[in-house]
């Protein structure tokens, strides 16, 4: 998918009327407009976590999301291109993930609008290591902010999603953006066998946007 097409998808997720531009986009081969209808119905004013029955009723890859500790909602996989996955909802919010890491958001009011790895790909969940990436925050007019992170595996930490226990390790990440005087900590629950990130808590904006995400119906590929 071209960068201009991705930008159009983000404008849609932020509330712009661009349904005509989305013809042909799909979630793992499904019709976009059917997916959009499901997304509108999935984002609900529920007080409890997403149930197994609710997740099973959506025939697409889905992700649960909590915004700043709020109630759990559902995002649907809109596109999966070259390792980047765009997850969107009928509430006009969207995130892009890369190997389980949030690299862009839209529609939250305070968004991470750019992510560039400055010192290689921060891969390797099972070994301690440090890496640097650059962040863009268009709402603050701030771009190319260096963020230095240190990842450390914390050991086995099984989790349960929709009643199913998953064998995962927890990986803790501490980060610092000196230019913004911003320090934060993220955590990831990762399958040691496949490297799939099943759950994470990630801070994506210095104004305090914290997102907790978990895979409800995972995509076909590990990613």
mmCIF file of N, CA and C in Angstrom, residues 101-154:
data_model
loop_
_atom_site.group_PDB
_atom_site.id
_atom_site.type_symbol
_atom_site.label_atom_id
_atom_site.label_comp_id
_atom_site.label_asym_id
_atom_site.label_seq_id
_atom_site.Cartn_x
_atom_site.Cartn_y
_atom_site.Cartn_z
ATOM 1 N N UNK A 101 4.528 -3.413 18.256
ATOM 2 C CA UNK A 101 4.809 -2.076 18.772
ATOM 3 C C UNK A 101 3.925 -1.048 18.064
ATOM 4 N N UNK A 102 3.339 -0.136 18.817
ATOM 5 C CA UNK A 102 2.542 0.931 18.223
ATOM 6 C C UNK A 102 3.480 1.960 17.612
ATOM 7 N N UNK A 103 3.328 2.195 16.314
ATOM 8 C CA UNK A 103 4.212 3.129 15.620
ATOM 9 C C UNK A 103 3.465 4.346 15.082
ATOM 10 N N UNK A 104 2.144 4.353 15.186
ATOM 11 C CA UNK A 104 1.381 5.521 14.768
ATOM 12 C C UNK A 104 -0.029 5.409 15.318
ATOM 13 N N UNK A 105 -0.629 6.550 15.652
ATOM 14 C CA UNK A 105 -2.023 6.583 16.082
ATOM 15 C C UNK A 105 -2.736 7.725 15.381
ATOM 16 N N UNK A 106 -4.069 7.641 15.353
ATOM 17 C CA UNK A 106 -4.877 8.708 14.763
ATOM 18 C C UNK A 106 -6.223 8.748 15.463
ATOM 19 N N UNK A 107 -6.747 9.952 15.641
ATOM 20 C CA UNK A 107 -8.088 10.121 16.178
ATOM 21 C C UNK A 107 -8.191 10.207 17.682
ATOM 22 N N UNK A 108 -7.068 10.159 18.410
ATOM 23 C CA UNK A 108 -7.113 10.190 19.869
ATOM 24 C C UNK A 108 -6.992 11.603 20.437
ATOM 25 N N UNK A 109 -6.739 12.582 19.583
ATOM 26 C CA UNK A 109 -6.560 13.951 20.059
ATOM 27 C C UNK A 109 -5.107 14.287 20.298
ATOM 28 N N UNK A 110 -4.396 13.418 20.991
ATOM 29 C CA UNK A 110 -2.944 13.519 21.142
ATOM 30 C C UNK A 110 -2.360 12.248 20.543
ATOM 31 N N UNK A 111 -1.696 12.388 19.407
ATOM 32 C CA UNK A 111 -1.311 11.205 18.633
ATOM 33 C C UNK A 111 0.189 11.135 18.379
ATOM 34 N N UNK A 112 0.658 9.899 18.274
ATOM 35 C CA UNK A 112 1.989 9.623 17.752
ATOM 36 C C UNK A 112 1.856 9.583 16.236
ATOM 37 N N UNK A 113 2.395 10.583 15.561
ATOM 38 C CA UNK A 113 2.173 10.703 14.126
ATOM 39 C C UNK A 113 3.350 10.211 13.284
ATOM 40 N N UNK A 114 4.431 9.812 13.930
ATOM 41 C CA UNK A 114 5.554 9.281 13.181
ATOM 42 C C UNK A 114 6.493 8.487 14.052
ATOM 43 N N UNK A 115 7.070 7.436 13.495
ATOM 44 C CA UNK A 115 8.020 6.574 14.196
ATOM 45 C C UNK A 115 9.100 6.184 13.205
ATOM 46 N N UNK A 116 10.333 6.499 13.537
ATOM 47 C CA UNK A 116 11.462 6.103 12.696
ATOM 48 C C UNK A 116 12.533 5.483 13.588
ATOM 49 N N UNK A 117 12.893 4.238 13.276
ATOM 50 C CA UNK A 117 13.954 3.583 14.035
ATOM 51 C C UNK A 117 15.280 4.211 13.660
ATOM 52 N N UNK A 118 15.982 4.751 14.638
ATOM 53 C CA UNK A 118 17.236 5.472 14.377
ATOM 54 C C UNK A 118 18.461 4.588 14.545
ATOM 55 N N UNK A 119 18.290 3.445 15.173
ATOM 56 C CA UNK A 119 19.462 2.595 15.427
ATOM 57 C C UNK A 119 19.102 1.129 15.235
ATOM 58 N N UNK A 120 18.543 0.815 14.072
ATOM 59 C CA UNK A 120 18.192 -0.569 13.790
ATOM 60 C C UNK A 120 16.817 -0.927 14.319
ATOM 61 N N UNK A 121 16.370 -2.096 13.939
ATOM 62 C CA UNK A 121 15.048 -2.569 14.335
ATOM 63 C C UNK A 121 15.090 -3.076 15.774
ATOM 64 N N UNK A 122 14.226 -2.549 16.667
ATOM 65 C CA UNK A 122 14.242 -2.997 18.068
ATOM 66 C C UNK A 122 13.608 -4.363 18.224
ATOM 67 N N UNK A 123 14.226 -5.372 17.638
ATOM 68 C CA UNK A 123 13.685 -6.728 17.712
ATOM 69 C C UNK A 123 14.447 -7.527 18.751
ATOM 70 N N UNK A 124 13.990 -8.734 18.985
ATOM 71 C CA UNK A 124 14.658 -9.583 19.956
ATOM 72 C C UNK A 124 14.064 -9.407 21.331
ATOM 73 N N UNK A 125 12.966 -10.113 21.595
ATOM 74 C CA UNK A 125 12.264 -9.954 22.871
ATOM 75 C C UNK A 125 12.947 -10.688 24.008
ATOM 76 N N UNK A 126 13.804 -11.658 23.710
ATOM 77 C CA UNK A 126 14.329 -12.533 24.758
ATOM 78 C C UNK A 126 15.699 -12.105 25.276
ATOM 79 N N UNK A 127 16.215 -10.990 24.825
ATOM 80 C CA UNK A 127 17.540 -10.550 25.302
ATOM 81 C C UNK A 127 17.481 -9.075 25.697
ATOM 82 N N UNK A 128 18.159 -8.690 26.761
ATOM 83 C CA UNK A 128 18.226 -7.268 27.116
ATOM 84 C C UNK A 128 18.975 -6.487 26.043
ATOM 85 N N UNK A 129 18.455 -5.338 25.676
ATOM 86 C CA UNK A 129 19.157 -4.502 24.712
ATOM 87 C C UNK A 129 18.565 -3.095 24.732
ATOM 88 N N UNK A 130 19.311 -2.176 24.175
ATOM 89 C CA UNK A 130 18.887 -0.783 24.079
ATOM 90 C C UNK A 130 18.753 -0.402 22.609
ATOM 91 N N UNK A 131 17.906 0.557 22.337
ATOM 92 C CA UNK A 131 17.745 1.054 20.973
ATOM 93 C C UNK A 131 17.198 2.477 21.035
ATOM 94 N N UNK A 132 17.291 3.167 19.913
ATOM 95 C CA UNK A 132 16.817 4.545 19.805
ATOM 96 C C UNK A 132 15.862 4.663 18.630
ATOM 97 N N UNK A 133 14.796 5.417 18.824
ATOM 98 C CA UNK A 133 13.890 5.719 17.721
ATOM 99 C C UNK A 133 13.513 7.191 17.782
ATOM 100 N N UNK A 134 12.994 7.718 16.679
ATOM 101 C CA UNK A 134 12.597 9.117 16.599
ATOM 102 C C UNK A 134 11.084 9.227 16.480
ATOM 103 N N UNK A 135 10.502 10.150 17.240
ATOM 104 C CA UNK A 135 9.051 10.309 17.295
ATOM 105 C C UNK A 135 8.614 11.652 16.735
ATOM 106 N N UNK A 136 7.424 11.654 16.098
ATOM 107 C CA UNK A 136 6.780 12.883 15.635
ATOM 108 C C UNK A 136 5.470 13.068 16.388
ATOM 109 N N UNK A 137 5.216 14.301 16.822
ATOM 110 C CA UNK A 137 3.958 14.660 17.482
ATOM 111 C C UNK A 137 3.427 15.915 16.800
ATOM 112 N N UNK A 138 2.630 15.717 15.753
ATOM 113 C CA UNK A 138 2.183 16.840 14.931
ATOM 114 C C UNK A 138 1.316 17.817 15.702
ATOM 115 N N UNK A 139 0.558 17.331 16.693
ATOM 116 C CA UNK A 139 -0.318 18.234 17.451
ATOM 117 C C UNK A 139 0.478 19.252 18.255
ATOM 118 N N UNK A 140 1.735 18.926 18.568
ATOM 119 C CA UNK A 140 2.611 19.848 19.295
ATOM 120 C C UNK A 140 3.647 20.500 18.391
ATOM 121 N N UNK A 141 3.590 20.177 17.111
ATOM 122 C CA UNK A 141 4.561 20.739 16.179
ATOM 123 C C UNK A 141 5.972 20.288 16.460
ATOM 124 N N UNK A 142 6.131 19.064 16.950
ATOM 125 C CA UNK A 142 7.435 18.539 17.346
ATOM 126 C C UNK A 142 7.734 17.303 16.507
ATOM 127 N N UNK A 143 8.934 17.256 15.926
ATOM 128 C CA UNK A 143 9.274 16.169 15.026
ATOM 129 C C UNK A 143 10.691 15.668 15.307
ATOM 130 N N UNK A 144 10.907 14.399 14.965
ATOM 131 C CA UNK A 144 12.231 13.768 15.076
ATOM 132 C C UNK A 144 12.804 13.888 16.490
ATOM 133 N N UNK A 145 11.980 13.523 17.464
ATOM 134 C CA UNK A 145 12.419 13.540 18.866
ATOM 135 C C UNK A 145 13.112 12.219 19.181
ATOM 136 N N UNK A 146 14.393 12.206 19.539
ATOM 137 C CA UNK A 146 15.055 10.948 19.887
ATOM 138 C C UNK A 146 14.485 10.367 21.187
ATOM 139 N N UNK A 147 14.174 9.076 21.146
ATOM 140 C CA UNK A 147 13.688 8.345 22.314
ATOM 141 C C UNK A 147 14.612 7.149 22.523
ATOM 142 N N UNK A 148 15.252 7.078 23.678
ATOM 143 C CA UNK A 148 16.174 5.994 23.996
ATOM 144 C C UNK A 148 15.475 5.015 24.928
ATOM 145 N N UNK A 149 15.457 3.744 24.540
ATOM 146 C CA UNK A 149 14.748 2.718 25.307
ATOM 147 C C UNK A 149 15.673 1.565 25.677
ATOM 148 N N UNK A 150 15.360 0.958 26.806
ATOM 149 C CA UNK A 150 16.061 -0.229 27.274
ATOM 150 C C UNK A 150 15.033 -1.316 27.544
ATOM 151 N N UNK A 151 15.180 -2.474 26.856
ATOM 152 C CA UNK A 151 14.255 -3.589 27.019
ATOM 153 C C UNK A 151 14.915 -4.692 27.831
ATOM 154 N N UNK A 152 14.141 -5.231 28.801
ATOM 155 C CA UNK A 152 14.662 -6.295 29.655
ATOM 156 C C UNK A 152 13.576 -7.351 29.841
ATOM 157 N N UNK A 153 13.808 -8.610 29.448
ATOM 158 C CA UNK A 153 12.841 -9.675 29.723
ATOM 159 C C UNK A 153 12.702 -9.885 31.227
ATOM 160 N N UNK A 154 11.440 -9.984 31.688
ATOM 161 C CA UNK A 154 11.191 -10.156 33.119
ATOM 162 C C UNK A 154 10.864 -11.599 33.483
#
